[in-house]
Amino acid sequence: MKEMKFRKNPFVVGKVVSGESFADRKELLSELLLDVVSGQNIIVFGPRRLGKTSLVKELLRQTKEKYDVQPIYIDLLRYDTAEQVAGQIFHQIAGTIDKAIELARAVIRGVSIRLNESNIELVLTPPSDLLTKIFDYLGTKAAEGNRIIVVLDEFQEMEAIAPNKIRTIRSIIQHHENVSYIFTGSKQSIMQFFTRSNHPFYKFGKLIHVDKPEEKEMMAFIEESFLKSGIHISSEPATQIIQLTSNLPYFTQMLAHETWNVAVLNEIGEVSKTIVENAFETISNRLRVEHETTWSNLTRNQRIACKILVQHVNPYQQQALRKYHISQSSLQQSIKSLIEKQVIWKKDGHFEFLDPFFHHWLKKRL
């Protein structure tokens, strides 16, 4: 059997990407770079799988590379308690667990340390005071001339982690001059923090909505990535990859990844539309069980709403309402719940599925 030479697939699926694997948003990155080094606080929001985390991780990478900045990235979905968040912040500041323990003991009087696998937890009575002391310390460190950027990913989780400290945290960090805070989350979950006038974080930073990338940027990324790996792809199949995935970055990378695999495994030097179509069907078949599970978890009216959205540009046509025996108000409520579940979103005045493969699966069922 002929031994295959190892070749790295340039398209990354299901992981945060940065550097050469980061596909788009050059103008937005340049704008954000200017903002954070100027001390601006930023709220990044948008539907899942549009690349919010990859965007902020690439921003941190470029900021650290170009400027003398201390980056701190905290994914709040990973932590259940203030002790865990506090430990992670000190770990990232200090660089190692040993140094983090030493720093925590020097900064917080009466703190004790709990080791949990490769993470540390800071223990203090009462524990709710931990985060305020941590943010106080960040302000002190920044005042000494250390510029810091703190990303709090999925920021809505802070209300569960420190429910009684949100107002206090705001009162502390609003005075930090050398610290930029970046808050991320979905539109539904995070906007209540920053757009409700009675919320402590009301208008706390610049709002950045993460939308689909520019098609020309995705096209250039796809063509260049294939070419660098020794495979040619013309504009027609590259456009096809973007169109089949509705230019949603997660799924565009997924289809490009599978297309590249098909080309390499079959020793094909140029990608055709047929190869793209075959790759799309391969992924669709692979995701069938996931789509069946999604479907089974929807209510009857939500399923009806999905069927109508697949078949009609305007879902509120009387013809569609009569066909499926649903009232306009019930359909409106079901569409609203599908948006909350992030099955669909409203884009440029019409509704789109956030998973193009689920959309394809639905079309085949009808």
Short mmCIF file of C-alpha atoms in Angstrom, two decimals:
data_model
loop_
_atom_site.label_atom_id
_atom_site.label_comp_id
_atom_site.label_asym_id
_atom_site.label_seq_id
_atom_site.Cartn_x
_atom_site.Cartn_y
_atom_site.Cartn_z
CA MET A 1 0.00 0.00 0.00
CA LYS A 2 1.35 3.39 -1.00
CA GLU A 3 2.31 5.48 2.04
CA MET A 4 0.63 8.90 2.10
CA LYS A 5 2.70 11.95 2.82
CA PHE A 6 1.31 13.94 5.76
CA ARG A 7 -0.50 17.12 4.72
CA LYS A 8 -2.19 19.44 7.15
CA ASN A 9 -5.75 20.48 6.41
CA PRO A 10 -5.77 24.31 6.46
CA PHE A 11 -9.42 24.52 7.50
CA VAL A 12 -10.25 24.15 11.20
CA VAL A 13 -13.62 22.90 12.48
CA GLY A 14 -15.02 23.19 15.98
CA LYS A 15 -12.02 24.96 17.50
CA VAL A 16 -11.11 28.56 18.11
CA VAL A 17 -8.94 29.71 15.22
CA SER A 18 -6.26 32.38 15.01
CA GLY A 19 -3.31 33.40 12.88
CA GLU A 20 -3.40 31.92 9.36
CA SER A 21 -6.54 29.92 10.18
CA PHE A 22 -8.47 33.09 11.03
CA ALA A 23 -10.55 33.76 7.96
CA ASP A 24 -11.93 37.26 7.91
CA ARG A 25 -12.90 40.55 9.59
CA LYS A 26 -9.64 42.41 8.94
CA GLU A 27 -11.32 45.83 9.08
CA LEU A 28 -13.19 44.99 12.28
CA LEU A 29 -10.00 43.66 13.86
CA SER A 30 -8.14 46.86 13.00
CA GLU A 31 -10.93 48.92 14.57
CA LEU A 32 -11.00 46.77 17.72
CA LEU A 33 -7.23 46.92 18.00
CA LEU A 34 -7.33 50.72 18.09
CA ASP A 35 -10.16 50.63 20.62
CA VAL A 36 -8.59 48.29 23.16
CA VAL A 37 -5.16 49.92 23.16
CA SER A 38 -6.98 53.21 23.76
CA GLY A 39 -8.72 51.78 26.83
CA GLN A 40 -12.17 51.34 25.29
CA ASN A 41 -14.56 48.77 26.77
CA ILE A 42 -16.29 46.62 24.12
CA ILE A 43 -19.37 44.42 24.02
CA VAL A 44 -19.18 41.76 21.29
CA PHE A 45 -22.48 40.02 20.59
CA GLY A 46 -24.11 37.88 17.93
CA PRO A 47 -25.51 34.39 17.28
CA ARG A 48 -23.45 31.29 18.03
CA ARG A 49 -21.02 29.93 15.46
CA LEU A 50 -20.37 33.31 13.85
CA GLY A 51 -16.85 33.43 15.25
CA LYS A 52 -17.09 35.72 18.28
CA THR A 53 -14.58 33.77 20.35
CA SER A 54 -12.17 33.39 17.44
CA LEU A 55 -12.44 37.14 16.86
CA VAL A 56 -11.53 38.11 20.43
CA LYS A 57 -8.80 35.44 20.66
CA GLU A 58 -7.22 36.77 17.46
CA LEU A 59 -7.55 40.30 18.86
CA LEU A 60 -5.68 39.23 22.01
CA ARG A 61 -3.00 37.49 19.93
CA GLN A 62 -2.39 40.56 17.77
CA THR A 63 -2.49 42.94 20.74
CA LYS A 64 0.08 40.91 22.65
CA GLU A 65 2.26 40.63 19.54
CA LYS A 66 2.21 44.34 18.68
CA TYR A 67 1.97 45.99 22.09
CA ASP A 68 3.19 45.40 25.63
CA VAL A 69 -0.17 44.19 26.93
CA GLN A 70 -1.22 41.56 29.49
CA PRO A 71 -4.11 39.56 27.96
CA ILE A 72 -6.58 37.72 30.18
CA TYR A 73 -9.25 35.48 28.65
CA ILE A 74 -11.95 33.94 30.86
CA ASP A 75 -14.66 31.69 29.42
CA LEU A 76 -17.28 32.00 32.14
CA LEU A 77 -19.13 28.91 30.89
CA ARG A 78 -16.24 26.81 32.20
CA TYR A 79 -16.57 27.96 35.80
CA ASP A 80 -19.24 27.57 38.43
CA THR A 81 -17.90 29.69 41.27
CA ALA A 82 -16.15 32.98 42.00
CA GLU A 83 -13.28 30.96 43.48
CA GLN A 84 -12.61 29.29 40.14
CA VAL A 85 -12.78 32.53 38.16
CA ALA A 86 -10.47 34.28 40.64
CA GLY A 87 -7.97 31.44 40.47
CA GLN A 88 -7.95 31.49 36.68
CA ILE A 89 -7.35 35.25 36.54
CA PHE A 90 -4.36 34.97 38.88
CA HIS A 91 -3.08 31.95 36.95
CA GLN A 92 -3.09 33.92 33.68
CA ILE A 93 -1.46 36.96 35.26
CA ALA A 94 1.30 34.95 36.96
CA GLY A 95 1.87 32.38 34.20
CA THR A 96 2.30 29.31 36.41
CA ILE A 97 0.33 27.76 39.27
CA ASP A 98 3.19 28.23 41.75
CA LYS A 99 3.54 31.91 40.89
CA ALA A 100 -0.24 32.35 40.95
CA ILE A 101 -0.42 30.92 44.47
CA GLU A 102 2.40 33.18 45.60
CA LEU A 103 0.73 36.23 44.02
CA ALA A 104 -2.70 35.46 45.47
CA ARG A 105 -1.31 35.10 48.99
CA ALA A 106 0.55 38.39 48.64
CA VAL A 107 -2.47 40.29 47.32
CA ILE A 108 -5.47 38.89 49.22
CA ARG A 109 -5.22 38.73 53.00
CA GLY A 110 -6.56 35.49 54.48
CA VAL A 111 -6.91 33.65 51.18
CA SER A 112 -6.31 29.91 51.00
CA ILE A 113 -5.63 27.81 47.94
CA ARG A 114 -7.39 24.73 46.63
CA LEU A 115 -5.75 22.78 43.79
CA ASN A 116 -8.09 21.12 41.33
CA GLU A 117 -6.20 19.13 38.67
CA SER A 118 -4.40 21.79 36.60
CA ASN A 119 -6.46 24.67 37.99
CA ILE A 120 -6.41 26.57 41.25
CA GLU A 121 -9.30 27.91 43.29
CA LEU A 122 -8.96 30.77 45.72
CA VAL A 123 -10.91 30.32 48.95
CA LEU A 124 -12.01 33.28 51.02
CA THR A 125 -14.76 33.96 53.55
CA PRO A 126 -17.13 35.30 52.38
CA PRO A 127 -16.39 33.98 48.84
CA SER A 128 -18.44 36.74 47.19
CA ASP A 129 -15.69 39.21 48.12
CA LEU A 130 -13.15 37.41 45.94
CA LEU A 131 -14.11 38.93 42.60
CA THR A 132 -14.20 42.47 43.95
CA LYS A 133 -10.70 41.99 45.37
CA ILE A 134 -9.52 40.53 42.05
CA PHE A 135 -10.85 43.47 40.06
CA ASP A 136 -9.38 45.87 42.61
CA TYR A 137 -6.03 44.21 42.04
CA LEU A 138 -6.32 44.54 38.24
CA GLY A 139 -6.88 48.26 38.67
CA THR A 140 -3.85 48.56 40.95
CA LYS A 141 -1.66 46.60 38.54
CA ALA A 142 -2.81 48.74 35.61
CA ALA A 143 -2.15 51.94 37.57
CA GLU A 144 1.47 50.84 37.88
CA GLY A 145 1.79 51.11 34.09
CA ASN A 146 0.75 47.58 33.06
CA ARG A 147 -1.81 47.73 30.27
CA ILE A 148 -4.32 44.88 30.59
CA ILE A 149 -7.07 43.51 28.34
CA VAL A 150 -9.66 41.30 30.02
CA VAL A 151 -12.08 39.21 27.95
CA LEU A 152 -15.10 37.88 29.82
CA ASP A 153 -16.62 35.42 27.37
CA GLU A 154 -20.30 34.50 27.89
CA PHE A 155 -20.57 37.36 30.34
CA GLN A 156 -24.22 36.61 31.14
CA GLU A 157 -22.93 33.75 33.33
CA MET A 158 -21.56 36.30 35.79
CA GLU A 159 -25.04 36.73 37.25
CA ALA A 160 -25.02 33.06 38.29
CA ILE A 161 -21.41 33.12 39.50
CA ALA A 162 -21.62 36.35 41.50
CA PRO A 163 -25.30 37.37 41.60
CA ASN A 164 -24.94 39.95 44.35
CA LYS A 165 -21.73 41.55 43.12
CA ILE A 166 -22.62 42.81 39.62
CA ARG A 167 -23.19 46.40 40.76
CA THR A 168 -20.03 46.37 42.91
CA ILE A 169 -17.90 45.01 40.06
CA ARG A 170 -19.18 47.77 37.79
CA SER A 171 -18.40 50.43 40.38
CA ILE A 172 -14.81 49.13 40.61
CA ILE A 173 -13.90 48.59 36.96
CA GLN A 174 -15.43 51.84 35.70
CA HIS A 175 -12.42 53.63 37.24
CA HIS A 176 -9.76 51.46 35.56
CA GLU A 177 -7.82 53.60 33.11
CA ASN A 178 -5.28 51.11 31.76
CA VAL A 179 -7.65 48.17 31.49
CA SER A 180 -9.92 47.39 28.56
CA TYR A 181 -12.77 44.98 29.18
CA ILE A 182 -14.33 42.93 26.39
CA PHE A 183 -17.66 41.25 27.12
CA THR A 184 -19.05 38.63 24.74
CA GLY A 185 -22.27 36.65 24.43
CA SER A 186 -25.28 36.01 22.24
CA LYS A 187 -27.59 38.91 21.46
CA GLN A 188 -30.45 37.44 23.49
CA SER A 189 -28.34 36.74 26.59
CA ILE A 190 -25.99 39.68 26.80
CA MET A 191 -27.95 42.65 25.52
CA GLN A 192 -30.06 42.79 28.68
CA PHE A 193 -26.86 43.74 30.54
CA PHE A 194 -25.88 46.68 28.37
CA THR A 195 -29.11 48.10 26.93
CA ARG A 196 -31.46 48.06 29.93
CA SER A 197 -31.35 51.43 31.64
CA ASN A 198 -31.77 49.89 35.11
CA HIS A 199 -28.85 47.46 34.76
CA PRO A 200 -25.48 48.34 36.37
CA PHE A 201 -23.64 47.73 33.06
CA TYR A 202 -25.98 49.94 31.02
CA LYS A 203 -23.99 51.61 28.21
CA PHE A 204 -20.71 50.40 29.69
CA GLY A 205 -18.94 50.02 26.36
CA LYS A 206 -18.99 50.11 22.59
CA LEU A 207 -21.46 47.64 21.05
CA ILE A 208 -20.04 45.43 18.27
CA HIS A 209 -22.46 43.12 16.48
CA VAL A 210 -20.67 40.16 14.88
CA ASP A 211 -22.36 39.52 11.55
CA LYS A 212 -21.50 37.34 8.59
CA PRO A 213 -18.08 38.14 7.12
CA GLU A 214 -17.65 39.80 3.76
CA GLU A 215 -18.01 37.19 1.01
CA LYS A 216 -14.96 38.52 -0.82
CA GLU A 217 -12.83 37.97 2.30
CA MET A 218 -14.11 34.40 2.70
CA MET A 219 -13.55 33.75 -0.99
CA ALA A 220 -9.95 34.97 -0.78
CA PHE A 221 -9.35 32.91 2.37
CA ILE A 222 -10.69 29.72 0.78
CA GLU A 223 -8.75 30.14 -2.47
CA GLU A 224 -5.47 31.07 -0.73
CA SER A 225 -5.75 28.23 1.80
CA PHE A 226 -6.31 25.61 -0.89
CA LEU A 227 -3.51 27.03 -3.01
CA LYS A 228 -0.99 27.08 -0.14
CA SER A 229 -1.69 23.39 0.46
CA GLY A 230 -1.08 22.50 -3.18
CA ILE A 231 -4.68 22.26 -4.39
CA HIS A 232 -6.29 24.62 -6.88
CA ILE A 233 -9.85 25.87 -6.49
CA SER A 234 -11.45 28.29 -8.91
CA SER A 235 -13.94 30.98 -7.94
CA GLU A 236 -16.96 28.87 -8.92
CA PRO A 237 -16.55 26.00 -6.42
CA ALA A 238 -15.23 28.47 -3.81
CA THR A 239 -18.43 30.49 -4.21
CA GLN A 240 -20.41 27.27 -3.99
CA ILE A 241 -18.85 26.50 -0.58
CA ILE A 242 -19.88 29.93 0.69
CA GLN A 243 -23.41 29.72 -0.72
CA LEU A 244 -24.13 26.20 0.54
CA THR A 245 -23.12 27.26 4.05
CA SER A 246 -24.88 30.65 3.92
CA ASN A 247 -21.48 32.28 4.57
CA LEU A 248 -21.62 31.25 8.24
CA PRO A 249 -17.94 30.89 9.24
CA TYR A 250 -18.23 27.71 11.32
CA PHE A 251 -20.01 25.83 8.55
CA THR A 252 -17.96 27.37 5.75
CA GLN A 253 -14.80 26.08 7.45
CA MET A 254 -16.53 22.70 7.91
CA LEU A 255 -17.41 22.31 4.23
CA ALA A 256 -14.02 23.59 3.06
CA HIS A 257 -12.37 21.14 5.46
CA GLU A 258 -14.33 18.17 4.10
CA THR A 259 -13.80 19.30 0.49
CA TRP A 260 -10.03 19.46 1.09
CA ASN A 261 -10.09 15.95 2.60
CA VAL A 262 -11.94 14.53 -0.39
CA ALA A 263 -9.45 16.13 -2.78
CA VAL A 264 -6.39 14.86 -0.89
CA LEU A 265 -7.69 11.35 -0.26
CA ASN A 266 -8.51 10.98 -3.95
CA GLU A 267 -5.27 12.66 -5.04
CA ILE A 268 -7.15 15.37 -6.93
CA GLY A 269 -5.23 18.56 -7.66
CA GLU A 270 -8.20 20.78 -8.50
CA VAL A 271 -11.53 21.13 -6.71
CA SER A 272 -14.68 20.89 -8.83
CA LYS A 273 -18.30 21.67 -7.98
CA THR A 274 -18.99 17.93 -7.88
CA ILE A 275 -16.38 17.45 -5.14
CA VAL A 276 -17.99 20.26 -3.12
CA GLU A 277 -21.45 18.69 -3.56
CA ASN A 278 -20.15 15.28 -2.45
CA ALA A 279 -18.48 16.83 0.60
CA PHE A 280 -21.72 18.63 1.48
CA GLU A 281 -23.71 15.38 1.31
CA THR A 282 -21.08 13.57 3.40
CA ILE A 283 -21.43 16.15 6.16
CA SER A 284 -25.23 16.11 5.89
CA ASN A 285 -25.31 12.35 6.40
CA ARG A 286 -22.89 12.61 9.31
CA LEU A 287 -25.09 15.19 11.04
CA ARG A 288 -28.38 13.37 10.45
CA VAL A 289 -28.72 12.05 14.03
CA GLU A 290 -27.96 15.51 15.46
CA HIS A 291 -30.65 17.04 13.25
CA GLU A 292 -33.17 14.37 14.20
CA THR A 293 -32.47 15.14 17.87
CA THR A 294 -32.92 18.88 17.29
CA TRP A 295 -36.20 18.19 15.52
CA SER A 296 -37.51 15.92 18.27
CA ASN A 297 -36.78 18.60 20.88
CA LEU A 298 -38.98 21.17 19.14
CA THR A 299 -42.65 21.66 19.98
CA ARG A 300 -45.34 20.98 17.40
CA ASN A 301 -45.76 24.69 16.59
CA GLN A 302 -41.99 25.21 16.39
CA ARG A 303 -41.82 22.38 13.84
CA ILE A 304 -44.62 23.98 11.86
CA ALA A 305 -42.75 27.28 11.96
CA CYS A 306 -39.62 25.55 10.61
CA LYS A 307 -41.59 23.98 7.76
CA ILE A 308 -43.13 27.32 6.85
CA LEU A 309 -39.76 29.11 6.96
CA VAL A 310 -38.25 26.52 4.61
CA GLN A 311 -41.06 26.93 2.08
CA HIS A 312 -41.97 30.62 2.29
CA VAL A 313 -39.95 33.84 2.20
CA ASN A 314 -42.84 35.57 3.96
CA PRO A 315 -43.93 33.13 6.68
CA TYR A 316 -47.13 35.03 7.48
CA GLN A 317 -48.83 34.44 4.15
CA GLN A 318 -52.44 33.32 4.57
CA GLN A 319 -51.76 30.35 2.30
CA ALA A 320 -49.11 29.00 4.72
CA LEU A 321 -51.24 29.69 7.80
CA ARG A 322 -54.20 27.82 6.31
CA LYS A 323 -52.08 24.90 5.10
CA TYR A 324 -50.65 24.24 8.55
CA HIS A 325 -53.73 25.31 10.58
CA ILE A 326 -51.82 27.80 12.70
CA SER A 327 -52.76 31.35 13.69
CA GLN A 328 -50.49 34.28 12.96
CA SER A 329 -50.00 34.99 16.67
CA SER A 330 -49.02 31.34 17.38
CA LEU A 331 -46.60 31.41 14.46
CA GLN A 332 -45.08 34.67 15.68
CA GLN A 333 -44.56 33.18 19.14
CA SER A 334 -43.00 30.03 17.68
CA ILE A 335 -40.62 32.03 15.49
CA LYS A 336 -39.65 34.11 18.52
CA SER A 337 -38.88 30.92 20.48
CA LEU A 338 -36.80 29.54 17.57
CA ILE A 339 -34.75 32.74 17.65
CA GLU A 340 -34.25 32.33 21.39
CA LYS A 341 -33.14 28.73 20.85
CA GLN A 342 -30.77 30.03 18.14
CA VAL A 343 -32.26 27.74 15.52
CA ILE A 344 -32.91 30.77 13.32
CA TRP A 345 -32.05 34.45 13.28
CA LYS A 346 -33.38 37.52 11.51
CA LYS A 347 -30.98 38.85 8.93
CA ASP A 348 -31.68 41.81 6.62
CA GLY A 349 -35.41 41.61 7.25
CA HIS A 350 -35.90 37.88 6.72
CA PHE A 351 -35.36 34.71 8.71
CA GLU A 352 -32.43 32.33 8.17
CA PHE A 353 -31.47 29.03 9.74
CA LEU A 354 -28.26 29.23 11.73
CA ASP A 355 -27.32 25.70 10.64
CA PRO A 356 -27.42 25.38 6.83
CA PHE A 357 -27.13 21.59 7.08
CA PHE A 358 -30.22 21.47 9.30
CA HIS A 359 -31.97 23.65 6.72
CA HIS A 360 -30.91 21.18 3.99
CA TRP A 361 -32.11 18.24 6.11
CA LEU A 362 -35.50 19.90 6.56
CA LYS A 363 -35.89 20.59 2.83
CA LYS A 364 -35.26 16.91 2.08
CA ARG A 365 -37.97 15.90 4.58
CA LEU A 366 -40.68 18.09 3.07
#
